[in-house]
mmCIF file of C-alpha atoms in Angstrom:
data_model
loop_
_atom_site.group_PDB
_atom_site.id
_atom_site.type_symbol
_atom_site.label_atom_id
_atom_site.label_comp_id
_atom_site.label_asym_id
_atom_site.label_seq_id
_atom_site.Cartn_x
_atom_site.Cartn_y
_atom_site.Cartn_z
ATOM 1 C CA MET A 1 139.269 137.380 75.015
ATOM 2 C CA THR A 2 139.972 135.977 78.461
ATOM 3 C CA PRO A 3 139.453 132.225 78.709
ATOM 4 C CA GLY A 4 137.546 131.070 81.778
ATOM 5 C CA ALA A 5 136.390 127.613 82.862
ATOM 6 C CA VAL A 6 132.985 126.881 84.318
ATOM 7 C CA CYS A 7 132.819 123.450 85.848
ATOM 8 C CA ASP A 8 129.190 122.418 85.447
ATOM 9 C CA THR A 9 125.823 123.017 83.795
ATOM 10 C CA SER A 10 123.888 123.562 87.022
ATOM 11 C CA GLN A 11 121.770 126.520 88.110
ATOM 12 C CA ASP A 12 124.905 128.445 89.140
ATOM 13 C CA GLY A 13 126.924 127.304 86.124
ATOM 14 C CA SER A 14 124.291 128.612 83.726
ATOM 15 C CA TYR A 15 124.045 132.042 85.384
ATOM 16 C CA LEU A 16 127.836 132.281 85.667
ATOM 17 C CA ALA A 17 128.286 131.353 82.003
ATOM 18 C CA GLU A 18 125.823 134.111 81.025
ATOM 19 C CA PHE A 19 127.627 136.589 83.254
ATOM 20 C CA LEU A 20 131.104 135.748 81.887
ATOM 21 C CA LEU A 21 129.977 135.716 78.237
ATOM 22 C CA GLU A 22 128.536 139.215 78.704
ATOM 23 C CA LYS A 23 131.953 140.292 79.986
ATOM 24 C CA GLY A 24 133.639 138.975 76.844
ATOM 25 C CA TYR A 25 135.049 135.755 78.256
ATOM 26 C CA GLU A 26 135.473 132.553 76.290
ATOM 27 C CA VAL A 27 133.730 130.043 78.549
ATOM 28 C CA HIS A 28 134.556 126.347 78.719
ATOM 29 C CA GLY A 29 132.122 124.101 80.568
ATOM 30 C CA ILE A 30 132.666 120.560 81.812
ATOM 31 C CA VAL A 31 129.649 118.297 81.297
ATOM 32 C CA ARG A 32 129.148 114.782 82.608
ATOM 33 C CA ARG A 33 128.143 112.260 79.972
ATOM 34 C CA SER A 34 124.480 111.297 80.310
ATOM 35 C CA SER A 35 122.131 109.215 78.163
ATOM 36 C CA SER A 36 119.714 112.154 78.158
ATOM 37 C CA PHE A 37 120.675 115.780 77.443
ATOM 38 C CA ASN A 38 121.674 117.590 80.649
ATOM 39 C CA THR A 39 122.393 120.981 79.086
ATOM 40 C CA GLY A 40 118.873 122.432 79.309
ATOM 41 C CA ARG A 41 119.925 125.370 81.485
ATOM 42 C CA ILE A 42 122.563 126.563 79.013
ATOM 43 C CA GLU A 43 121.021 125.750 75.616
ATOM 44 C CA HIS A 44 120.165 129.415 75.032
ATOM 45 C CA LEU A 45 123.892 130.242 75.253
ATOM 46 C CA TYR A 46 124.833 128.263 72.146
ATOM 47 C CA LYS A 47 125.576 130.299 69.015
ATOM 48 C CA ASN A 48 122.815 128.212 67.401
ATOM 49 C CA PRO A 49 120.602 126.700 70.146
ATOM 50 C CA GLN A 50 118.675 124.522 67.680
ATOM 51 C CA ALA A 51 121.799 122.842 66.294
ATOM 52 C CA HIS A 52 123.890 123.127 69.529
ATOM 53 C CA ILE A 53 126.570 124.963 67.561
ATOM 54 C CA GLU A 54 129.113 126.515 69.936
ATOM 55 C CA GLY A 55 130.209 130.132 69.912
ATOM 56 C CA ASN A 56 132.175 131.577 72.824
ATOM 57 C CA MET A 57 130.859 128.799 75.075
ATOM 58 C CA LYS A 58 132.513 125.444 74.502
ATOM 59 C CA LEU A 59 131.615 122.228 76.308
ATOM 60 C CA HIS A 60 133.892 119.317 77.188
ATOM 61 C CA TYR A 61 132.923 115.906 78.487
ATOM 62 C CA GLY A 62 134.522 115.331 81.870
ATOM 63 C CA ASP A 63 133.974 114.287 85.450
ATOM 64 C CA LEU A 64 135.377 115.279 88.829
ATOM 65 C CA THR A 65 135.993 111.578 89.553
ATOM 66 C CA ASP A 66 138.361 111.302 86.540
ATOM 67 C CA SER A 67 141.669 113.085 87.127
ATOM 68 C CA THR A 68 143.041 112.215 83.662
ATOM 69 C CA CYS A 69 140.272 114.079 81.862
ATOM 70 C CA LEU A 70 140.666 117.093 84.167
ATOM 71 C CA VAL A 71 144.372 117.327 83.334
ATOM 72 C CA LYS A 72 143.601 116.943 79.621
ATOM 73 C CA ILE A 73 140.927 119.690 79.592
ATOM 74 C CA ILE A 74 142.900 122.166 81.708
ATOM 75 C CA ASN A 75 146.066 121.605 79.651
ATOM 76 C CA GLU A 76 144.139 122.128 76.410
ATOM 77 C CA VAL A 77 142.172 125.222 77.512
ATOM 78 C CA LYS A 78 144.825 126.817 79.748
ATOM 79 C CA PRO A 79 142.179 128.962 81.484
ATOM 80 C CA SER A 80 142.868 132.106 83.466
ATOM 81 C CA GLU A 81 139.970 131.407 85.864
ATOM 82 C CA ILE A 82 138.454 128.130 87.057
ATOM 83 C CA TYR A 83 135.140 127.983 88.905
ATOM 84 C CA ASN A 84 134.554 124.637 90.609
ATOM 85 C CA LEU A 85 130.764 124.476 90.921
ATOM 86 C CA GLY A 86 130.532 120.733 90.280
ATOM 87 C CA ALA A 87 129.142 118.638 93.130
ATOM 88 C CA GLN A 88 126.564 116.142 94.315
ATOM 89 C CA SER A 89 124.850 119.065 96.002
ATOM 90 C CA HIS A 90 121.646 117.620 97.443
ATOM 91 C CA VAL A 91 122.051 117.437 101.237
ATOM 92 C CA LYS A 92 119.341 114.818 101.908
ATOM 93 C CA ILE A 93 120.572 112.584 99.067
ATOM 94 C CA SER A 94 124.138 112.788 100.438
ATOM 95 C CA PHE A 95 123.009 110.542 103.322
ATOM 96 C CA ASP A 96 122.129 107.863 100.743
ATOM 97 C CA LEU A 97 125.154 108.511 98.488
ATOM 98 C CA ALA A 98 127.737 109.352 101.153
ATOM 99 C CA GLU A 99 130.774 107.749 99.501
ATOM 100 C CA TYR A 100 129.984 109.179 96.058
ATOM 101 C CA THR A 101 129.414 112.638 97.599
ATOM 102 C CA ALA A 102 132.823 112.457 99.329
ATOM 103 C CA ASP A 103 134.483 111.368 96.073
ATOM 104 C CA VAL A 104 132.986 114.155 93.928
ATOM 105 C CA ASP A 105 132.651 117.048 96.386
ATOM 106 C CA GLY A 106 135.754 116.400 98.482
ATOM 107 C CA VAL A 107 138.367 114.448 96.494
ATOM 108 C CA GLY A 108 137.033 115.915 93.221
ATOM 109 C CA THR A 109 138.184 119.349 94.368
ATOM 110 C CA LEU A 110 141.643 117.948 95.121
ATOM 111 C CA ARG A 111 141.770 116.365 91.633
ATOM 112 C CA LEU A 112 141.035 119.739 90.057
ATOM 113 C CA LEU A 113 143.669 121.508 92.168
ATOM 114 C CA ASP A 114 146.216 118.784 91.383
ATOM 115 C CA ALA A 115 145.407 119.132 87.677
ATOM 116 C CA ILE A 116 146.241 122.853 87.861
ATOM 117 C CA LYS A 117 149.577 121.940 89.489
ATOM 118 C CA THR A 118 150.321 119.146 86.981
ATOM 119 C CA CYS A 119 149.668 121.536 84.076
ATOM 120 C CA GLY A 120 152.093 124.106 85.534
ATOM 121 C CA LEU A 121 149.387 126.773 85.900
ATOM 122 C CA ILE A 122 149.786 127.517 89.624
ATOM 123 C CA ASN A 123 151.096 131.030 88.920
ATOM 124 C CA SER A 124 148.684 131.952 86.135
ATOM 125 C CA VAL A 125 145.258 130.595 87.089
ATOM 126 C CA LYS A 126 142.723 131.868 89.636
ATOM 127 C CA PHE A 127 140.566 129.209 91.309
ATOM 128 C CA TYR A 128 137.089 129.617 92.802
ATOM 129 C CA GLN A 129 135.685 126.895 95.062
ATOM 130 C CA ALA A 130 131.922 126.731 95.622
ATOM 131 C CA SER A 131 131.833 126.369 99.378
ATOM 132 C CA THR A 132 128.590 126.296 101.359
ATOM 133 C CA SER A 133 126.711 127.491 104.424
ATOM 134 C CA GLU A 134 126.159 123.783 105.199
ATOM 135 C CA LEU A 135 129.690 123.924 106.672
ATOM 136 C CA PHE A 136 128.143 125.774 109.620
ATOM 137 C CA GLY A 137 125.476 123.086 110.149
ATOM 138 C CA LYS A 138 124.811 123.077 113.888
ATOM 139 C CA VAL A 139 125.569 126.760 114.140
ATOM 140 C CA GLN A 140 128.074 127.942 116.724
ATOM 141 C CA GLU A 141 127.084 131.604 116.496
ATOM 142 C CA ILE A 142 124.384 133.767 114.908
ATOM 143 C CA PRO A 143 124.813 135.141 112.311
ATOM 144 C CA GLN A 144 127.560 133.084 110.651
ATOM 145 C CA LYS A 145 130.599 134.817 109.144
ATOM 146 C CA GLU A 146 134.039 133.856 107.803
ATOM 147 C CA THR A 147 135.441 133.245 111.308
ATOM 148 C CA THR A 148 132.515 131.171 112.644
ATOM 149 C CA PRO A 149 133.602 127.600 113.578
ATOM 150 C CA PHE A 150 132.334 124.868 111.257
ATOM 151 C CA TYR A 151 130.076 121.999 112.414
ATOM 152 C CA PRO A 152 128.746 120.159 109.328
ATOM 153 C CA ARG A 153 125.687 117.929 109.806
ATOM 154 C CA SER A 154 125.649 115.813 106.631
ATOM 155 C CA PRO A 155 127.964 113.807 104.368
ATOM 156 C CA TYR A 156 127.615 116.725 101.930
ATOM 157 C CA GLY A 157 128.760 119.233 104.563
ATOM 158 C CA ALA A 158 131.635 116.995 105.636
ATOM 159 C CA ALA A 159 132.818 116.523 102.024
ATOM 160 C CA LYS A 160 132.650 120.266 101.410
ATOM 161 C CA LEU A 161 134.636 120.807 104.615
ATOM 162 C CA TYR A 162 137.524 118.754 103.167
ATOM 163 C CA ALA A 163 137.256 120.746 99.924
ATOM 164 C CA TYR A 164 137.347 124.036 101.856
ATOM 165 C CA TRP A 165 140.531 123.141 103.711
ATOM 166 C CA ILE A 166 142.349 121.605 100.722
ATOM 167 C CA VAL A 167 141.742 124.892 98.854
ATOM 168 C CA VAL A 168 143.218 126.813 101.801
ATOM 169 C CA ASN A 169 146.158 124.387 101.831
ATOM 170 C CA PHE A 170 146.936 124.877 98.115
ATOM 171 C CA ARG A 171 146.728 128.642 98.633
ATOM 172 C CA GLU A 172 149.201 128.539 101.526
ATOM 173 C CA ALA A 173 151.495 125.734 100.291
ATOM 174 C CA TYR A 174 151.832 126.713 96.613
ATOM 175 C CA ASN A 175 150.722 130.351 96.570
ATOM 176 C CA LEU A 176 147.806 129.505 94.257
ATOM 177 C CA PHE A 177 145.213 132.270 93.908
ATOM 178 C CA ALA A 178 142.395 130.139 95.357
ATOM 179 C CA VAL A 179 139.283 131.293 97.205
ATOM 180 C CA ASN A 180 136.301 129.715 98.943
ATOM 181 C CA GLY A 181 132.934 131.385 98.400
ATOM 182 C CA ILE A 182 130.850 130.332 101.406
ATOM 183 C CA LEU A 183 127.496 130.858 99.736
ATOM 184 C CA PHE A 184 124.248 130.619 101.653
ATOM 185 C CA ASN A 185 121.163 129.160 99.947
ATOM 186 C CA HIS A 186 120.550 130.685 96.527
ATOM 187 C CA GLU A 187 117.600 129.813 94.333
ATOM 188 C CA SER A 188 116.042 130.644 90.967
ATOM 189 C CA PRO A 189 113.651 129.225 88.370
ATOM 190 C CA ARG A 190 116.626 127.085 87.246
ATOM 191 C CA ARG A 191 116.950 125.337 90.624
ATOM 192 C CA GLY A 192 116.802 121.523 90.478
ATOM 193 C CA ALA A 193 113.260 120.131 90.832
ATOM 194 C CA ASN A 194 114.045 118.114 93.968
ATOM 195 C CA PHE A 195 115.270 121.089 96.017
ATOM 196 C CA VAL A 196 112.636 122.306 98.478
ATOM 197 C CA THR A 197 112.143 125.830 97.077
ATOM 198 C CA ARG A 198 111.682 124.563 93.514
ATOM 199 C CA LYS A 199 109.504 121.699 94.710
ATOM 200 C CA ILE A 200 107.243 124.301 96.331
ATOM 201 C CA SER A 201 107.118 126.648 93.312
ATOM 202 C CA ARG A 202 106.474 123.751 90.900
ATOM 203 C CA SER A 203 103.731 122.264 93.088
ATOM 204 C CA VAL A 204 102.030 125.619 93.666
ATOM 205 C CA ALA A 205 102.080 126.245 89.910
ATOM 206 C CA LYS A 206 100.480 122.839 89.236
ATOM 207 C CA ILE A 207 97.816 123.461 91.896
ATOM 208 C CA HIS A 208 97.087 126.867 90.337
ATOM 209 C CA LEU A 209 96.586 125.210 86.928
ATOM 210 C CA GLY A 210 94.472 122.368 88.333
ATOM 211 C CA GLN A 211 97.138 119.745 87.603
ATOM 212 C CA LEU A 212 97.746 118.807 91.270
ATOM 213 C CA ASP A 213 95.805 118.834 94.550
ATOM 214 C CA CYS A 214 98.413 118.270 97.234
ATOM 215 C CA PHE A 215 102.163 117.817 97.850
ATOM 216 C CA SER A 216 104.356 116.710 100.779
ATOM 217 C CA LEU A 217 107.304 118.410 102.477
ATOM 218 C CA GLY A 218 109.658 117.646 105.376
ATOM 219 C CA ASN A 219 110.681 120.087 108.097
ATOM 220 C CA LEU A 220 108.479 123.170 107.658
ATOM 221 C CA ASP A 221 110.319 125.071 110.382
ATOM 222 C CA ALA A 222 113.837 124.871 108.914
ATOM 223 C CA LYS A 223 115.023 128.464 108.542
ATOM 224 C CA ARG A 224 117.319 129.601 105.757
ATOM 225 C CA ASP A 225 118.980 132.694 104.334
ATOM 226 C CA TRP A 226 117.725 132.627 100.708
ATOM 227 C CA GLY A 227 119.077 134.776 97.879
ATOM 228 C CA HIS A 228 118.948 134.725 94.072
ATOM 229 C CA ALA A 229 121.586 132.702 92.179
ATOM 230 C CA ARG A 230 122.031 135.494 89.618
ATOM 231 C CA ASP A 231 123.205 137.869 92.363
ATOM 232 C CA TYR A 232 125.520 135.245 93.847
ATOM 233 C CA VAL A 233 127.459 134.406 90.650
ATOM 234 C CA GLU A 234 128.522 138.050 90.432
ATOM 235 C CA ALA A 235 130.080 137.634 93.888
ATOM 236 C CA MET A 236 132.008 134.569 92.639
ATOM 237 C CA TRP A 237 133.544 136.623 89.841
ATOM 238 C CA LEU A 238 134.312 139.556 92.137
ATOM 239 C CA MET A 239 136.304 137.264 94.473
ATOM 240 C CA LEU A 240 138.685 136.446 91.613
ATOM 241 C CA GLN A 241 139.200 140.124 90.709
ATOM 242 C CA THR A 242 140.793 141.068 94.059
ATOM 243 C CA ASP A 243 144.533 141.593 94.613
ATOM 244 C CA GLU A 244 144.809 138.948 97.337
ATOM 245 C CA PRO A 245 142.885 135.645 97.547
ATOM 246 C CA GLU A 246 140.462 135.573 100.482
ATOM 247 C CA ASP A 247 137.399 133.565 101.515
ATOM 248 C CA PHE A 248 134.010 135.304 101.655
ATOM 249 C CA VAL A 249 130.541 134.615 103.070
ATOM 250 C CA ILE A 250 127.808 135.540 100.561
ATOM 251 C CA ALA A 251 124.302 135.916 102.006
ATOM 252 C CA THR A 252 121.349 138.274 102.366
ATOM 253 C CA GLY A 253 121.323 138.351 106.176
ATOM 254 C CA GLU A 254 117.551 137.675 106.130
ATOM 255 C CA VAL A 255 116.010 134.477 107.486
ATOM 256 C CA HIS A 256 112.789 132.807 106.338
ATOM 257 C CA SER A 257 111.271 129.402 107.107
ATOM 258 C CA VAL A 258 110.166 126.738 104.614
ATOM 259 C CA ARG A 259 106.652 127.383 105.968
ATOM 260 C CA GLU A 260 106.940 131.051 104.969
ATOM 261 C CA PHE A 261 108.144 130.099 101.471
ATOM 262 C CA VAL A 262 105.012 127.953 101.114
ATOM 263 C CA GLU A 263 102.696 130.724 102.363
ATOM 264 C CA LYS A 264 104.179 133.404 100.068
ATOM 265 C CA SER A 265 104.086 131.077 97.043
ATOM 266 C CA PHE A 266 100.388 130.346 97.554
ATOM 267 C CA LYS A 267 99.636 134.004 98.316
ATOM 268 C CA HIS A 268 101.044 134.882 94.880
ATOM 269 C CA ILE A 269 98.358 132.726 93.196
ATOM 270 C CA GLY A 270 95.620 134.135 95.461
ATOM 271 C CA LYS A 271 95.419 131.381 98.071
ATOM 272 C CA THR A 272 95.800 131.717 101.843
ATOM 273 C CA ILE A 273 97.284 128.698 103.617
ATOM 274 C CA VAL A 274 96.072 127.939 107.159
ATOM 275 C CA TRP A 275 98.068 125.395 109.182
ATOM 276 C CA GLU A 276 96.355 122.696 111.241
ATOM 277 C CA GLY A 277 97.737 119.898 113.422
ATOM 278 C CA LYS A 278 101.239 119.286 114.770
ATOM 279 C CA ASN A 279 104.494 117.697 113.586
ATOM 280 C CA GLU A 280 103.931 114.908 111.028
ATOM 281 C CA ASN A 281 100.171 115.376 111.227
ATOM 282 C CA GLU A 282 100.349 119.022 110.238
ATOM 283 C CA VAL A 283 98.562 120.067 107.043
ATOM 284 C CA GLY A 284 98.269 123.281 105.050
ATOM 285 C CA ARG A 285 94.663 124.009 104.108
ATOM 286 C CA CYS A 286 93.419 126.608 101.640
ATOM 287 C CA LYS A 287 91.346 129.147 103.551
ATOM 288 C CA GLU A 288 89.307 130.003 100.463
ATOM 289 C CA THR A 289 88.357 126.461 99.333
ATOM 290 C CA GLY A 290 88.972 124.284 102.409
ATOM 291 C CA LYS A 291 91.191 121.936 100.362
ATOM 292 C CA ILE A 292 94.354 120.456 101.894
ATOM 293 C CA HIS A 293 97.298 121.383 99.658
ATOM 294 C CA VAL A 294 100.310 120.577 101.887
ATOM 295 C CA THR A 295 101.113 117.561 104.072
ATOM 296 C CA VAL A 296 104.229 116.567 106.042
ATOM 297 C CA ASN A 297 106.098 113.340 105.290
ATOM 298 C CA HIS A 298 108.877 112.089 107.563
ATOM 299 C CA LYS A 299 110.816 110.641 104.606
ATOM 300 C CA TYR A 300 111.839 114.181 103.657
ATOM 301 C CA TYR A 301 113.472 114.838 107.050
ATOM 302 C CA ARG A 302 117.267 114.624 107.301
ATOM 303 C CA PRO A 303 118.826 112.236 109.878
ATOM 304 C CA THR A 304 120.652 115.266 111.328
ATOM 305 C CA GLU A 305 118.879 118.549 110.674
ATOM 306 C CA VAL A 306 120.293 122.022 110.132
ATOM 307 C CA ASP A 307 117.722 124.222 111.850
ATOM 308 C CA PHE A 308 118.912 127.767 111.265
ATOM 309 C CA LEU A 309 121.285 129.496 108.854
ATOM 310 C CA GLN A 310 121.835 133.254 108.673
ATOM 311 C CA GLY A 311 124.825 134.781 106.941
ATOM 312 C CA ASP A 312 126.747 137.960 107.704
ATOM 313 C CA CYS A 313 128.289 139.233 104.451
ATOM 314 C CA THR A 314 129.779 142.424 105.905
ATOM 315 C CA LYS A 315 133.227 141.492 104.577
ATOM 316 C CA ALA A 316 131.890 141.036 101.012
ATOM 317 C CA ARG A 317 129.975 144.324 101.206
ATOM 318 C CA GLN A 318 133.103 146.175 102.314
ATOM 319 C CA LYS A 319 135.842 144.476 100.265
ATOM 320 C CA LEU A 320 133.955 143.417 97.113
ATOM 321 C CA ASN A 321 131.331 146.164 97.150
ATOM 322 C CA TRP A 322 128.783 143.357 96.668
ATOM 323 C CA LYS A 323 125.221 143.300 97.923
ATOM 324 C CA PRO A 324 122.136 141.225 97.067
ATOM 325 C CA ARG A 325 119.629 142.901 94.727
ATOM 326 C CA VAL A 326 116.687 140.470 94.583
ATOM 327 C CA THR A 327 114.441 140.413 97.669
ATOM 328 C CA PHE A 328 112.897 137.260 99.146
ATOM 329 C CA ASP A 329 109.421 138.239 97.929
ATOM 330 C CA GLU A 330 110.720 138.926 94.405
ATOM 331 C CA LEU A 331 112.520 135.568 94.364
ATOM 332 C CA VAL A 332 109.361 133.661 95.360
ATOM 333 C CA ARG A 333 107.256 135.493 92.766
ATOM 334 C CA GLU A 334 109.797 134.924 89.983
ATOM 335 C CA MET A 335 109.997 131.188 90.733
ATOM 336 C CA VAL A 336 106.217 130.693 90.904
ATOM 337 C CA ASP A 337 105.608 132.748 87.731
ATOM 338 C CA ALA A 338 108.272 130.788 85.827
ATOM 339 C CA ASP A 339 106.794 127.449 86.912
ATOM 340 C CA VAL A 340 103.233 128.498 86.059
ATOM 341 C CA GLU A 341 104.503 129.303 82.564
ATOM 342 C CA LEU A 342 106.453 126.027 82.391
ATOM 343 C CA MET A 343 103.545 123.824 83.539
ATOM 344 C CA ARG A 344 101.064 125.636 81.306
ATOM 345 C CA ASN A 345 103.191 124.779 78.262
ATOM 346 C CA ASN A 346 104.140 121.301 79.459
ATOM 347 C CA PRO A 347 102.155 119.751 82.348
ATOM 348 C CA ASN A 348 104.649 116.868 82.500
ATOM 349 C CA ALA A 349 107.692 119.111 82.961
#
């Protein structure tokens, strides 16, 4: 078996763990200590999910703000691959938790790289850094590719910018096999509940089941390049299987607005949304019933907005032979269906 290390229990961590286990890896995950269980996305991967008995997936308590524990875990596991997916990854919340975001997302990456060096694994380990399309922020060209200049527009983007360059520095200074995956937005039914796509699919599911009448969103006209997380974790793995370490943009190349995500989600449950009003007074009304289901609330706007992101993954298509499989429409349907099932079984979920 090939040991690997997955650095969190997030949406991406859970799909990556599944992917690596299927390939015969022994997977080690780092989990932050919490007073409530935060392993919901990976419980099905235990050898015995009821008793949390581990098989080829082993979990370790750790934190990207604690360099001692990172050294201890890496020295004990001696992994062949490390995937750093751990981050405070909510862009809007990064404005409220700017220092913490810098510590975890920026300096946390350095701590992990330094731990590899301290453990003497520079020549044996391959390192994947979860980089982000938020680096492009106020976009300097359309579409964005590996050579597009960065212009982050949030504390999250700025922290990830430091992480990006410190990975490049370790690659060039110490010859570490280290890559940045510049992933554009990727969603799934496992997405965190306070991310806009999941907020929409959850709310639409509740409205469908009669558990909710209306919900609020921020900028309806923000445009994003949305793919499925399951497709994107395959690209992470592929980047570490190449002969030379390189950075890659991973995206679908398609752009859709938040407004469109709302419309398609409602369409899937048989409702047509008609928009009325402008800016903060805009509402989404159900054509069939006349009920208002969507309102706009300024508290969900970012202080500095990222208006448009569209990735060009030509390099990944050519060098990794990677391409997205799940379409935008399929993604929306899968998320709404999963949340309808979730809310039907547990309205308080």
